[in-house]
């Protein structure tokens, strides 16, 4: 009975980890939506650039960055490969994280430990894909931008809060994936301990049965 209690404690602690992983997934969804919708990935005097839109502020000094001829206002993002690639990777990250969060929620609701393990395993895979895509986007965006600095027509550039949000999402993704990876070891501990408990209970029942039959035999002999 003591070992059975230990096994239940392992499951309880593990579920807490999965709940935290689920919360991490939800936070990543919110952060990625904010980052994708923002135009504050890259900023300079009179210029803001996001993954899908760039904006020219009123009174921006000319020549504009990248020799853009547009007046003030917001326009579709420039047709540049690295911007499109970063945007695509971030969208894939968002979709993968949504899938991972849903799978984690299904695992938390399931009462079957084998199903839980299956849901969490696929959730880890989805979170891993999301993390790789996001990190790739966060790396190629500044690296490729550096190659066109001579066309920027500005002496100072800075990455805005939306780019920082991307790194924040990456941290939560990593944390969620690590917490979900803890599930496999805990499940193995649970099944091993449950098997031992059953064996001990079976052995105890057998001993009790032998004692009972022995008592009856003794009575008959008397």
XYZ file of N, CA, C and O in Angstrom:
888
model
N 0.823 -1.206 0.000
C 0.000 0.000 0.000
C 0.858 1.257 0.000
O 0.508 2.269 -0.567
N 2.001 1.214 0.647
C 2.880 2.384 0.688
C 3.382 2.714 -0.702
O 3.392 3.864 -1.127
N 3.774 1.687 -1.457
C 4.290 1.915 -2.799
C 3.193 2.434 -3.713
O 3.435 3.220 -4.607
N 1.959 2.012 -3.501
C 0.845 2.513 -4.296
C 0.656 4.009 -4.059
O 0.414 4.777 -4.977
N 0.806 4.440 -2.818
C 0.696 5.863 -2.499
C 1.783 6.657 -3.195
O 1.545 7.735 -3.730
N 3.002 6.141 -3.224
C 4.096 6.812 -3.916
C 3.785 6.959 -5.392
O 4.028 7.987 -6.007
N 3.227 5.912 -6.001
C 2.885 5.973 -7.421
C 1.864 7.057 -7.681
O 1.955 7.801 -8.651
N 0.850 7.156 -6.795
C -0.157 8.191 -6.987
C 0.452 9.579 -6.863
O 0.062 10.509 -7.554
N 1.447 9.747 -5.970
C 2.100 11.040 -5.833
C 2.863 11.392 -7.094
O 2.898 12.548 -7.509
N 3.494 10.402 -7.735
C 4.191 10.655 -8.999
C 3.214 11.181 -10.041
O 3.494 12.128 -10.764
N 2.025 10.563 -10.139
C 1.044 10.992 -11.129
C 0.560 12.402 -10.830
O 0.399 13.235 -11.709
N 0.343 12.699 -9.542
C -0.139 14.026 -9.169
C 0.879 15.100 -9.534
O 0.540 16.126 -10.117
N 2.157 14.863 -9.192
C 3.201 15.826 -9.526
C 3.324 15.994 -11.031
O 3.532 17.089 -11.539
N 3.190 14.886 -11.761
C 3.321 14.940 -13.207
C 2.197 15.759 -13.825
O 2.402 16.503 -14.773
N 0.970 15.628 -13.304
C -0.144 16.390 -13.844
C 0.058 17.884 -13.615
O -0.350 18.699 -14.439
N 0.670 18.244 -12.499
C 0.971 19.654 -12.264
C 1.908 20.173 -13.351
O 1.728 21.271 -13.881
N 2.904 19.375 -13.712
C 3.832 19.771 -14.773
C 3.103 19.943 -16.098
O 3.378 20.876 -16.857
N 2.150 19.055 -16.386
C 1.417 19.153 -17.646
C 0.496 20.373 -17.662
O 0.300 20.993 -18.709
N -0.070 20.715 -16.521
C -0.903 21.920 -16.441
C -0.059 23.160 -16.733
O -0.476 24.065 -17.465
N 1.143 23.203 -16.165
C 2.042 24.335 -16.425
C 2.424 24.376 -17.901
O 2.494 25.447 -18.511
N 2.672 23.206 -18.501
C 2.988 23.146 -19.930
C 1.820 23.663 -20.764
O 2.017 24.369 -21.763
N 0.604 23.324 -20.355
C -0.589 23.816 -21.056
C -0.668 25.341 -20.972
O -0.955 26.020 -21.970
N -0.393 25.885 -19.791
C -0.413 27.343 -19.619
C 0.657 27.991 -20.491
O 0.429 29.042 -21.104
N 1.832 27.367 -20.558
C 2.900 27.887 -21.429
C 2.435 27.930 -22.877
O 2.705 28.895 -23.603
N 1.733 26.877 -23.304
C 1.226 26.851 -24.675
C 0.247 27.977 -24.951
O 0.290 28.612 -26.011
N -0.636 28.249 -23.990
C -1.606 29.341 -24.157
C -0.887 30.690 -24.229
O -1.227 31.557 -25.053
N 0.116 30.872 -23.375
C 0.875 32.127 -23.381
C 1.574 32.321 -24.724
O 1.601 33.432 -25.277
N 2.136 31.242 -25.265
C 2.813 31.331 -26.564
C 1.827 31.739 -27.660
O 2.156 32.547 -28.540
N 0.621 31.196 -27.619
C -0.392 31.573 -28.616
C -0.644 33.079 -28.569
O -0.660 33.761 -29.610
N -0.827 33.609 -27.370
C -1.086 35.045 -27.226
C 0.105 35.875 -27.703
O -0.058 36.878 -28.418
N 1.308 35.458 -27.321
C 2.504 36.203 -27.714
C 2.704 36.184 -29.226
O 3.059 37.209 -29.831
N 2.471 35.037 -29.852
C 2.670 34.936 -31.294
C 1.638 35.768 -32.062
O 1.961 36.378 -33.087
N 0.415 35.796 -31.574
C -0.602 36.638 -32.223
C -0.200 38.106 -32.131
O -0.305 38.861 -33.111
N 0.283 38.512 -30.962
C 0.744 39.892 -30.796
C 1.909 40.197 -31.736
O 1.954 41.252 -32.380
N 2.861 39.269 -31.808
C 4.031 39.493 -32.652
C 3.685 39.542 -34.129
O 4.202 40.387 -34.877
N 2.814 38.654 -34.570
C 2.438 38.624 -35.984
C 1.654 39.865 -36.386
O 1.757 40.339 -37.525
N 0.857 40.397 -35.467
C 0.020 41.553 -35.790
C 0.768 42.878 -35.683
O 0.298 43.898 -36.196
N 1.921 42.878 -35.044
C 2.631 44.127 -34.780
C 3.489 44.564 -35.972
O 3.947 43.747 -36.770
N 3.709 45.875 -36.053
C 4.639 46.433 -37.045
C 5.943 46.874 -36.385
O 6.757 47.553 -37.012
N 6.138 46.493 -35.136
C 7.310 46.949 -34.385
C 8.392 45.879 -34.271
O 8.965 45.660 -33.208
N 8.673 45.202 -35.362
C 9.789 44.264 -35.373
C 11.104 44.998 -35.601
O 12.104 44.693 -34.967
N 11.077 45.943 -36.508
C 12.288 46.685 -36.860
C 11.920 48.160 -36.977
O 10.945 48.510 -37.652
N 12.700 49.019 -36.330
C 12.318 50.424 -36.246
C 13.507 51.330 -36.552
O 14.656 51.002 -36.249
N 13.169 52.457 -37.178
C 14.141 53.520 -37.431
C 13.372 54.834 -37.453
O 12.146 54.851 -37.281
N 14.069 55.920 -37.665
C 13.434 57.233 -37.661
C 12.383 57.310 -38.763
O 12.694 57.237 -39.952
N 11.104 57.431 -38.349
C 10.016 57.549 -39.307
C 9.627 56.249 -39.989
O 8.868 56.265 -40.965
N 10.098 55.119 -39.473
C 9.865 53.837 -40.158
C 9.618 52.729 -39.139
O 10.326 52.613 -38.148
N 8.591 51.929 -39.392
C 8.313 50.738 -38.584
C 8.027 49.579 -39.532
O 7.285 49.735 -40.495
N 8.607 48.441 -39.218
C 8.475 47.293 -40.116
C 8.083 46.051 -39.333
O 8.688 45.719 -38.317
N 7.036 45.370 -39.817
C 6.616 44.100 -39.235
C 6.809 42.976 -40.228
O 7.524 43.113 -41.223
N 6.150 41.861 -39.966
C 6.277 40.712 -40.853
C 5.345 40.805 -42.055
O 5.609 40.187 -43.090
N 4.265 41.558 -41.918
C 3.297 41.655 -43.010
C 3.066 43.089 -43.479
O 2.549 43.303 -44.574
N 3.437 44.052 -42.647
C 3.157 45.459 -42.954
C 4.344 46.314 -42.533
O 5.016 46.012 -41.538
N 4.615 47.372 -43.302
C 5.548 48.403 -42.848
C 4.828 49.747 -42.889
O 3.937 49.962 -43.719
N 5.200 50.632 -41.979
C 4.527 51.917 -41.846
C 5.532 53.057 -41.948
O 6.638 52.977 -41.393
N 5.114 54.102 -42.649
C 5.911 55.326 -42.776
C 5.205 56.411 -41.982
O 4.040 56.721 -42.228
N 5.901 56.967 -41.019
C 5.290 57.956 -40.146
C 5.273 59.335 -40.801
O 6.051 59.627 -41.721
N 4.393 60.169 -40.300
C 4.278 61.536 -40.824
C 5.560 62.313 -40.534
O 6.107 62.267 -39.438
N 6.037 63.019 -41.537
C 7.243 63.814 -41.381
C 8.525 63.008 -41.403
O 9.578 63.503 -40.976
N 8.467 61.776 -41.886
C 9.670 60.943 -41.947
C 10.679 61.569 -42.907
O 10.327 61.958 -44.032
N 11.934 61.708 -42.480
C 12.942 62.317 -43.360
C 13.210 61.448 -44.584
O 13.132 60.226 -44.526
N 13.492 62.116 -45.672
C 13.810 61.408 -46.917
C 15.318 61.468 -47.164
O 15.993 62.386 -46.678
N 15.871 60.549 -47.922
C 15.178 59.424 -48.561
C 14.723 58.393 -47.535
O 15.369 58.193 -46.511
N 13.610 57.759 -47.848
C 13.063 56.754 -46.950
C 13.910 55.485 -46.983
O 14.658 55.248 -47.937
N 13.802 54.672 -45.952
C 14.534 53.400 -45.962
C 14.205 52.575 -47.202
O 13.052 52.513 -47.640
N 15.242 52.003 -47.760
C 15.141 51.133 -48.934
C 14.557 51.878 -50.137
O 13.974 51.271 -51.031
N 14.686 53.233 -50.086
C 14.259 54.104 -51.192
C 12.785 53.905 -51.561
O 12.418 53.934 -52.738
N 11.971 53.707 -50.543
C 10.539 53.531 -50.788
C 9.926 54.855 -51.230
O 10.171 55.894 -50.605
N 9.093 54.854 -52.285
C 8.513 56.105 -52.784
C 7.171 56.448 -52.147
O 6.584 57.485 -52.464
N 6.663 55.615 -51.261
C 5.310 55.791 -50.743
C 5.223 56.969 -49.779
O 6.179 57.276 -49.062
N 4.059 57.618 -49.719
C 3.830 58.655 -48.703
C 3.558 58.006 -47.352
O 3.619 56.788 -47.209
N 3.245 58.841 -46.357
C 2.994 58.301 -45.023
C 1.812 57.336 -45.040
O 0.891 57.449 -45.840
N 1.861 56.370 -44.139
C 0.815 55.360 -44.068
C 1.420 53.974 -43.914
O 2.638 53.811 -43.806
N 0.563 52.978 -43.899
C 1.002 51.586 -43.753
C 0.744 50.822 -45.041
O -0.306 50.992 -45.676
N 1.696 49.975 -45.408
C 1.633 49.253 -46.673
C 2.044 47.798 -46.451
O 2.632 47.454 -45.423
N 1.734 46.994 -47.445
C 2.139 45.592 -47.375
C 3.654 45.491 -47.290
O 4.382 46.299 -47.871
N 4.120 44.510 -46.549
C 5.560 44.350 -46.336
C 6.299 44.215 -47.660
O 5.752 43.741 -48.662
N 7.538 44.645 -47.638
C 8.354 44.581 -48.851
C 8.490 43.141 -49.340
O 8.498 42.200 -48.558
N 8.600 43.002 -50.634
C 8.716 41.678 -51.250
C 10.171 41.208 -51.162
O 10.918 41.215 -52.143
N 10.541 40.814 -49.938
C 11.906 40.370 -49.665
C 11.836 38.955 -49.100
O 10.974 38.646 -48.271
N 12.751 38.110 -49.528
C 12.684 36.685 -49.184
C 12.735 36.449 -47.681
O 11.966 35.643 -47.144
N 13.629 37.149 -46.965
C 13.783 36.840 -45.542
C 12.564 37.263 -44.727
O 12.227 36.626 -43.718
N 11.883 38.340 -45.151
C 10.670 38.757 -44.447
C 9.565 37.730 -44.656
O 8.862 37.335 -43.712
N 9.417 37.261 -45.885
C 8.411 36.235 -46.163
C 8.719 34.939 -45.419
O 7.819 34.290 -44.872
N 9.996 34.569 -45.402
C 10.382 33.331 -44.721
C 10.114 33.430 -43.223
O 9.576 32.495 -42.609
N 10.476 34.564 -42.623
C 10.247 34.742 -41.190
C 8.755 34.724 -40.869
O 8.327 34.117 -39.875
N 7.953 35.377 -41.702
C 6.505 35.393 -41.479
C 5.920 33.985 -41.591
O 5.098 33.571 -40.762
N 6.352 33.241 -42.604
C 5.849 31.876 -42.788
C 6.221 30.987 -41.609
O 5.394 30.220 -41.098
N 7.459 31.090 -41.162
C 7.908 30.277 -40.030
C 7.152 30.623 -38.750
O 6.824 29.735 -37.950
N 6.855 31.895 -38.561
C 6.112 32.303 -37.363
C 4.668 31.796 -37.410
O 4.106 31.413 -36.378
N 4.072 31.787 -38.590
C 2.714 31.245 -38.724
C 2.722 29.748 -38.433
O 1.834 29.225 -37.737
N 3.721 29.036 -38.963
C 3.841 27.600 -38.679
C 4.023 27.370 -37.183
O 3.441 26.448 -36.598
N 4.819 28.223 -36.558
C 5.027 28.127 -35.111
C 3.708 28.281 -34.368
O 3.397 27.498 -33.454
N 2.918 29.272 -34.746
C 1.634 29.503 -34.082
C 0.703 28.306 -34.245
O 0.102 27.829 -33.272
N 0.589 27.792 -35.461
C -0.301 26.654 -35.715
C 0.169 25.407 -34.963
O -0.643 24.665 -34.394
N 1.481 25.182 -34.951
C 2.021 24.017 -34.245
C 1.784 24.124 -32.747
O 1.454 23.135 -32.080
N 1.937 25.333 -32.218
C 1.720 25.508 -30.783
C 0.249 25.347 -30.422
O -0.073 24.820 -29.352
N -0.646 25.811 -31.289
C -2.075 25.593 -31.040
C -2.371 24.101 -30.970
O -3.091 23.627 -30.076
N -1.809 23.345 -31.914
C -2.007 21.896 -31.911
C -1.434 21.268 -30.637
O -2.067 20.406 -30.013
N -0.237 21.702 -30.241
C 0.384 21.159 -29.032
C -0.447 21.476 -27.794
O -0.610 20.625 -26.906
N -0.988 22.672 -27.727
C -1.797 23.064 -26.567
C -3.086 22.257 -26.501
O -3.506 21.815 -25.425
N -3.715 22.040 -27.657
C -4.936 21.225 -27.698
C -4.640 19.792 -27.257
O -5.382 19.195 -26.463
N -3.542 19.229 -27.756
C -3.174 17.861 -27.383
C -2.868 17.753 -25.889
O -3.233 16.766 -25.237
N -2.213 18.764 -25.350
C -1.934 18.757 -23.910
C -3.228 18.811 -23.110
O -3.382 18.111 -22.099
N -4.170 19.637 -23.561
C -5.463 19.696 -22.888
C -6.206 18.373 -22.945
O -6.815 17.944 -21.958
N -6.148 17.705 -24.094
C -6.787 16.389 -24.216
C -6.123 15.371 -23.292
O -6.789 14.519 -22.698
N -4.799 15.470 -23.171
C -4.096 14.576 -22.264
C -4.494 14.799 -20.815
O -4.635 13.853 -20.038
N -4.695 16.052 -20.445
C -5.112 16.352 -19.075
C -6.518 15.837 -18.789
O -6.823 15.421 -17.669
N -7.375 15.836 -19.789
C -8.753 15.380 -19.597
C -8.869 13.862 -19.596
O -9.777 13.307 -18.977
N -7.965 13.194 -20.293
C -8.064 11.743 -20.431
C -7.810 11.044 -19.097
O -6.947 11.451 -18.318
N -8.563 9.985 -18.840
C -8.383 9.184 -17.632
C -7.505 7.960 -17.885
O -7.107 7.282 -16.941
N -7.250 7.680 -19.150
C -6.415 6.539 -19.530
C -4.962 6.999 -19.593
O -4.615 7.891 -20.371
N -4.106 6.372 -18.789
C -2.707 6.810 -18.725
C -1.969 6.556 -20.031
O -1.050 7.290 -20.384
N -2.360 5.524 -20.760
C -1.724 5.273 -22.052
C -2.101 6.363 -23.059
O -1.266 6.815 -23.845
N -3.354 6.779 -23.045
C -3.776 7.869 -23.927
C -3.098 9.175 -23.547
O -2.713 9.965 -24.412
N -2.974 9.415 -22.250
C -2.263 10.613 -21.797
C -0.863 10.657 -22.392
O -0.425 11.682 -22.927
N -0.164 9.533 -22.274
C 1.207 9.471 -22.775
C 1.248 9.731 -24.278
O 2.139 10.419 -24.782
N 0.277 9.202 -25.008
C 0.230 9.397 -26.460
C -0.020 10.863 -26.809
O 0.645 11.438 -27.675
N -0.973 11.490 -26.122
C -1.263 12.901 -26.372
C -0.048 13.774 -26.069
O 0.306 14.670 -26.850
N 0.595 13.514 -24.938
C 1.745 14.325 -24.551
C 2.921 14.129 -25.506
O 3.670 15.063 -25.782
N 3.078 12.914 -26.015
C 4.177 12.646 -26.940
C 4.010 13.455 -28.222
O 4.963 14.069 -28.715
N 2.793 13.483 -28.771
C 2.550 14.278 -29.973
C 2.611 15.775 -29.672
O 3.018 16.572 -30.522
N 2.217 16.157 -28.462
C 2.311 17.569 -28.075
C 3.765 18.022 -28.033
O 4.098 19.133 -28.464
N 4.646 17.163 -27.512
C 6.078 17.491 -27.493
C 6.603 17.669 -28.911
O 7.371 18.594 -29.198
N 6.184 16.790 -29.810
C 6.614 16.891 -31.201
C 6.172 18.217 -31.816
O 6.962 18.909 -32.477
N 4.920 18.592 -31.581
C 4.406 19.855 -32.126
C 5.131 21.055 -31.525
O 5.466 22.010 -32.233
N 5.382 21.006 -30.218
C 6.107 22.111 -29.586
C 7.541 22.189 -30.093
O 8.093 23.280 -30.248
N 8.140 21.037 -30.350
C 9.494 21.034 -30.903
C 9.537 21.674 -32.283
O 10.433 22.468 -32.590
N 8.554 21.340 -33.122
C 8.475 21.949 -34.457
C 8.281 23.456 -34.337
O 8.926 24.247 -35.037
N 7.384 23.858 -33.435
C 7.130 25.288 -33.236
C 8.387 26.014 -32.781
O 8.698 27.115 -33.264
N 9.128 25.402 -31.864
C 10.337 26.038 -31.336
C 11.401 26.185 -32.416
O 12.036 27.246 -32.540
N 11.603 25.143 -33.214
C 12.606 25.204 -34.283
C 12.241 26.283 -35.303
O 13.098 27.072 -35.736
N 10.974 26.332 -35.690
C 10.529 27.338 -36.666
C 10.725 28.751 -36.124
O 11.208 29.641 -36.835
N 10.353 28.954 -34.870
C 10.461 30.293 -34.287
C 11.915 30.728 -34.146
O 12.267 31.871 -34.478
N 12.769 29.834 -33.663
C 14.181 30.189 -33.521
C 14.816 30.490 -34.878
O 15.628 31.416 -34.995
N 14.437 29.726 -35.890
C 14.959 29.984 -37.237
C 14.542 31.364 -37.720
O 15.352 32.122 -38.273
N 13.273 31.719 -37.497
C 12.788 33.039 -37.907
C 13.507 34.153 -37.157
O 13.885 35.178 -37.746
N 13.712 33.960 -35.856
C 14.356 34.994 -35.044
C 15.827 35.180 -35.400
O 16.399 36.246 -35.146
N 16.432 34.164 -35.986
C 17.841 34.268 -36.379
C 17.987 34.858 -37.778
O 18.799 35.764 -38.006
N 17.196 34.356 -38.725
C 17.374 34.819 -40.108
C 16.918 36.266 -40.287
O 17.439 36.972 -41.161
N 15.970 36.715 -39.472
C 15.460 38.080 -39.644
C 16.558 39.128 -39.458
O 16.785 39.957 -40.350
N 17.274 39.143 -38.332
C 18.328 40.160 -38.184
C 19.547 39.901 -39.062
O 20.185 40.849 -39.541
N 19.879 38.622 -39.273
C 21.065 38.308 -40.076
C 20.878 38.778 -41.516
O 21.764 39.417 -42.105
N 19.725 38.489 -42.086
C 19.470 38.901 -43.470
C 19.269 40.410 -43.581
O 19.648 41.018 -44.591
N 18.686 41.014 -42.554
C 18.533 42.469 -42.584
C 19.891 43.158 -42.603
O 20.070 44.198 -43.254
N 20.861 42.582 -41.899
C 22.193 43.190 -41.847
C 22.825 43.288 -43.226
O 23.649 44.177 -43.478
N 22.430 42.406 -44.136
C 23.018 42.431 -45.478
C 22.481 43.576 -46.332
O 23.058 43.882 -47.374
N 21.376 44.199 -45.918
C 20.818 45.307 -46.693
C 20.846 46.625 -45.919
O 20.093 47.543 -46.217
N 21.715 46.711 -44.935
C 21.829 47.941 -44.155
C 22.231 49.134 -45.014
O 21.834 50.271 -44.742
N 23.025 48.892 -46.043
C 23.470 49.998 -46.895
C 22.319 50.630 -47.665
O 22.453 51.733 -48.203
N 21.175 49.945 -47.727
C 19.996 50.502 -48.391
C 19.022 51.131 -47.401
O 17.970 51.635 -47.799
N 19.363 51.093 -46.122
C 18.429 51.551 -45.099
C 18.257 53.048 -45.007
O 17.238 53.528 -44.510
N 19.258 53.824 -45.459
C 19.192 55.290 -45.410
C 18.953 55.822 -43.998
O 18.373 56.891 -43.814
N 19.365 55.057 -43.015
C 19.275 55.482 -41.621
C 20.556 55.054 -40.910
O 21.121 53.995 -41.202
N 20.969 55.881 -39.954
C 22.196 55.560 -39.225
C 21.931 54.687 -38.006
O 22.843 54.041 -37.491
N 20.690 54.674 -37.533
C 20.370 53.897 -36.336
C 19.117 53.060 -36.563
O 18.067 53.581 -36.967
N 19.246 51.771 -36.298
C 18.127 50.838 -36.371
C 18.028 50.100 -35.040
O 19.032 49.880 -34.366
N 16.832 49.720 -34.689
C 16.640 48.946 -33.466
C 15.490 47.958 -33.642
O 14.555 48.211 -34.410
N 15.602 46.855 -32.933
C 14.525 45.868 -32.962
C 13.487 46.249 -31.915
O 13.820 46.561 -30.776
N 12.222 46.209 -32.336
C 11.136 46.632 -31.464
C 10.686 45.547 -30.501
O 11.233 44.438 -30.447
N 9.639 45.871 -29.750
C 9.148 44.956 -28.721
C 8.610 43.659 -29.320
O 8.667 42.604 -28.673
N 8.105 43.716 -30.547
C 7.538 42.508 -31.154
C 8.614 41.443 -31.371
O 8.350 40.245 -31.224
N 9.825 41.884 -31.711
C 10.923 40.931 -31.865
C 11.272 40.309 -30.513
O 11.534 39.103 -30.415
N 11.241 41.120 -29.464
C 11.478 40.591 -28.120
C 10.392 39.626 -27.681
O 10.664 38.634 -26.986
N 9.154 39.900 -28.098
C 8.047 38.989 -27.798
C 8.312 37.616 -28.413
O 7.982 36.575 -27.831
N 8.914 37.611 -29.595
C 9.258 36.341 -30.233
C 10.207 35.515 -29.381
O 10.028 34.298 -29.227
N 11.207 36.161 -28.799
C 12.137 35.438 -27.927
C 11.439 34.982 -26.644
O 11.731 33.902 -26.113
N 10.519 35.800 -26.154
C 9.748 35.371 -24.989
C 8.925 34.126 -25.288
O 8.856 33.196 -24.475
N 8.312 34.097 -26.470
C 7.539 32.919 -26.869
C 8.438 31.692 -26.979
O 8.037 30.577 -26.615
N 9.660 31.888 -27.476
C 10.599 30.764 -27.596
C 10.940 30.191 -26.220
O 11.050 28.966 -26.050
N 11.089 31.050 -25.225
C 11.404 30.587 -23.871
C 10.248 29.764 -23.311
O 10.447 28.685 -22.724
N 9.022 30.242 -23.492
C 7.864 29.497 -23.000
C 7.694 28.176 -23.754
O 7.290 27.165 -23.162
N 7.992 28.178 -25.045
C 7.923 26.934 -25.810
C 8.916 25.908 -25.284
O 8.591 24.724 -25.126
N 10.121 26.360 -25.024
C 11.142 25.454 -24.501
C 10.720 24.892 -23.146
O 10.836 23.687 -22.888
N 10.218 25.760 -22.280
C 9.774 25.303 -20.968
C 8.634 24.305 -21.060
O 8.623 23.282 -20.365
N 7.664 24.578 -21.934
C 6.545 23.659 -22.096
C 6.984 22.305 -22.621
O 6.507 21.262 -22.159
N 7.904 22.304 -23.580
C 8.391 21.042 -24.142
C 9.134 20.226 -23.089
O 8.974 19.004 -23.004
N 9.947 20.883 -22.273
C 10.689 20.174 -21.225
C 9.726 19.555 -20.212
O 9.896 18.403 -19.787
N 8.697 20.289 -19.832
C 7.725 19.760 -18.874
C 6.976 18.560 -19.445
O 6.698 17.591 -18.732
N 6.654 18.612 -20.725
C 5.964 17.484 -21.341
C 6.879 16.273 -21.474
O 6.424 15.131 -21.401
N 8.164 16.509 -21.666
C 9.109 15.399 -21.763
C 9.227 14.646 -20.448
O 9.602 13.468 -20.432
N 8.912 15.302 -19.345
C 8.961 14.635 -18.040
C 7.904 13.551 -17.928
O 7.984 12.684 -17.060
N 6.903 13.573 -18.787
C 5.793 12.623 -18.697
C 6.244 11.192 -18.907
O 5.791 10.285 -18.226
N 7.150 10.962 -19.842
C 7.544 9.594 -20.174
C 8.167 8.883 -18.983
O 7.800 7.763 -18.643
N 9.099 9.551 -18.313
C 9.762 8.935 -17.166
C 8.767 8.680 -16.038
O 8.790 7.637 -15.398
N 7.864 9.624 -15.806
C 6.892 9.461 -14.727
C 5.934 8.317 -15.018
O 5.543 7.582 -14.120
N 5.542 8.172 -16.295
C 4.653 7.072 -16.654
C 5.334 5.729 -16.419
O 4.726 4.785 -15.929
N 6.625 5.630 -16.763
C 7.349 4.387 -16.552
C 7.436 4.063 -15.060
O 7.254 2.922 -14.641
N 7.694 5.070 -14.234
C 7.752 4.857 -12.788
C 6.403 4.374 -12.275
O 6.309 3.454 -11.470
N 5.346 4.992 -12.777
C 4.000 4.634 -12.324
C 3.684 3.176 -12.629
O 3.234 2.430 -11.763
N 3.929 2.760 -13.869
C 3.584 1.396 -14.252
C 4.447 0.367 -13.525
O 3.972 -0.695 -13.145
N 5.729 0.673 -13.313
C 6.592 -0.251 -12.590
C 6.118 -0.415 -11.146
O 6.028 -1.515 -10.616
N 5.797 0.700 -10.495
C 5.373 0.635 -9.106
C 4.018 -0.037 -8.982
O 3.764 -0.787 -8.047
N 3.127 0.229 -9.940
C 1.817 -0.402 -9.884
C 1.938 -1.915 -10.051
O 1.236 -2.689 -9.411
N 2.863 -2.346 -10.908
C 3.078 -3.776 -11.110
C 3.603 -4.423 -9.840
O 3.182 -5.514 -9.448
N 4.532 -3.745 -9.159
C 5.077 -4.278 -7.917
C 3.984 -4.389 -6.863
O 3.879 -5.378 -6.141
N 3.136 -3.352 -6.775
C 2.054 -3.369 -5.797
C 1.112 -4.527 -6.059
O 0.700 -5.246 -5.159
N 0.765 -4.742 -7.333
C -0.137 -5.843 -7.667
C 0.486 -7.191 -7.325
O -0.186 -8.089 -6.831
N 1.790 -7.324 -7.606
C 2.458 -8.577 -7.290
C 2.452 -8.838 -5.791
O 2.230 -9.957 -5.329
N 2.707 -7.768 -5.011
C 2.718 -7.933 -3.564
C 1.333 -8.282 -3.041
O 1.172 -9.121 -2.164
N 0.317 -7.627 -3.601
C -1.046 -7.927 -3.173
C -1.424 -9.350 -3.545
O -2.079 -10.065 -2.792
N -0.987 -9.794 -4.741
C -1.259 -11.164 -5.156
C -0.556 -12.163 -4.266
O -1.110 -13.197 -3.879
N 0.692 -11.845 -3.876
C 1.431 -12.727 -2.994
C 0.795 -12.810 -1.621
O 0.696 -13.871 -1.015
N 0.300 -11.662 -1.126
C -0.354 -11.649 0.172
C -1.626 -12.461 0.165
O -1.937 -13.185 1.105
N -2.385 -12.367 -0.944
C -3.624 -13.133 -1.050
C -3.330 -14.622 -1.081
O -4.038 -15.426 -0.492
N -2.254 -15.000 -1.783
C -1.893 -16.415 -1.866
C -1.519 -16.960 -0.498
O -1.909 -18.056 -0.111
N -0.753 -16.175 0.265
C -0.356 -16.612 1.599
C -1.568 -16.761 2.494
O -1.683 -17.706 3.278
N -2.517 -15.808 2.368
C -3.722 -15.891 3.187
C -4.528 -17.124 2.821
O -5.081 -17.816 3.667
N -4.582 -17.418 1.516
C -5.323 -18.588 1.061
C -4.697 -19.866 1.569
O -5.379 -20.800 1.998
N -3.365 -19.933 1.558
C -2.679 -21.127 2.046
C -2.931 -21.324 3.527
O -3.170 -22.430 4.007
N -2.901 -20.206 4.268
C -3.160 -20.316 5.702
C -4.571 -20.786 5.976
O -4.829 -21.591 6.869
N -5.517 -20.292 5.171
C -6.915 -20.660 5.360
C -7.121 -22.142 5.081
O -7.763 -22.858 5.845
N -6.543 -22.620 3.963
C -6.681 -24.032 3.625
C -5.982 -24.901 4.653
O -6.447 -25.993 4.989
N -4.847 -24.425 5.164
C -4.130 -25.189 6.174
C -4.968 -25.347 7.426
O -5.013 -26.405 8.055
N -5.678 -24.279 7.804
C -6.528 -24.336 8.984
C -7.648 -25.336 8.810
O -7.986 -26.102 9.709
N -8.239 -25.352 7.608
C -9.323 -26.291 7.350
C -8.817 -27.727 7.383
O -9.464 -28.630 7.903
N -7.627 -27.962 6.861
C -7.077 -29.321 6.853
C -6.843 -29.804 8.270
O -7.117 -30.951 8.623
N -6.329 -28.880 9.082
C -6.075 -29.262 10.466
C -7.357 -29.627 11.179
O -7.409 -30.558 11.973
N -8.425 -28.952 10.898
C -9.705 -29.237 11.536
C -10.217 -30.603 11.129
O -10.735 -31.379 11.934
N -10.055 -30.908 9.832
C -10.531 -32.196 9.352
C -9.744 -33.334 9.991
O -10.294 -34.380 10.341
N -8.425 -33.159 10.157
C -7.616 -34.208 10.760
C -8.019 -34.441 12.210
O -8.029 -35.553 12.713
N -8.339 -33.339 12.890
C -8.750 -33.483 14.278
C -10.060 -34.257 14.356
O -10.279 -35.051 15.242
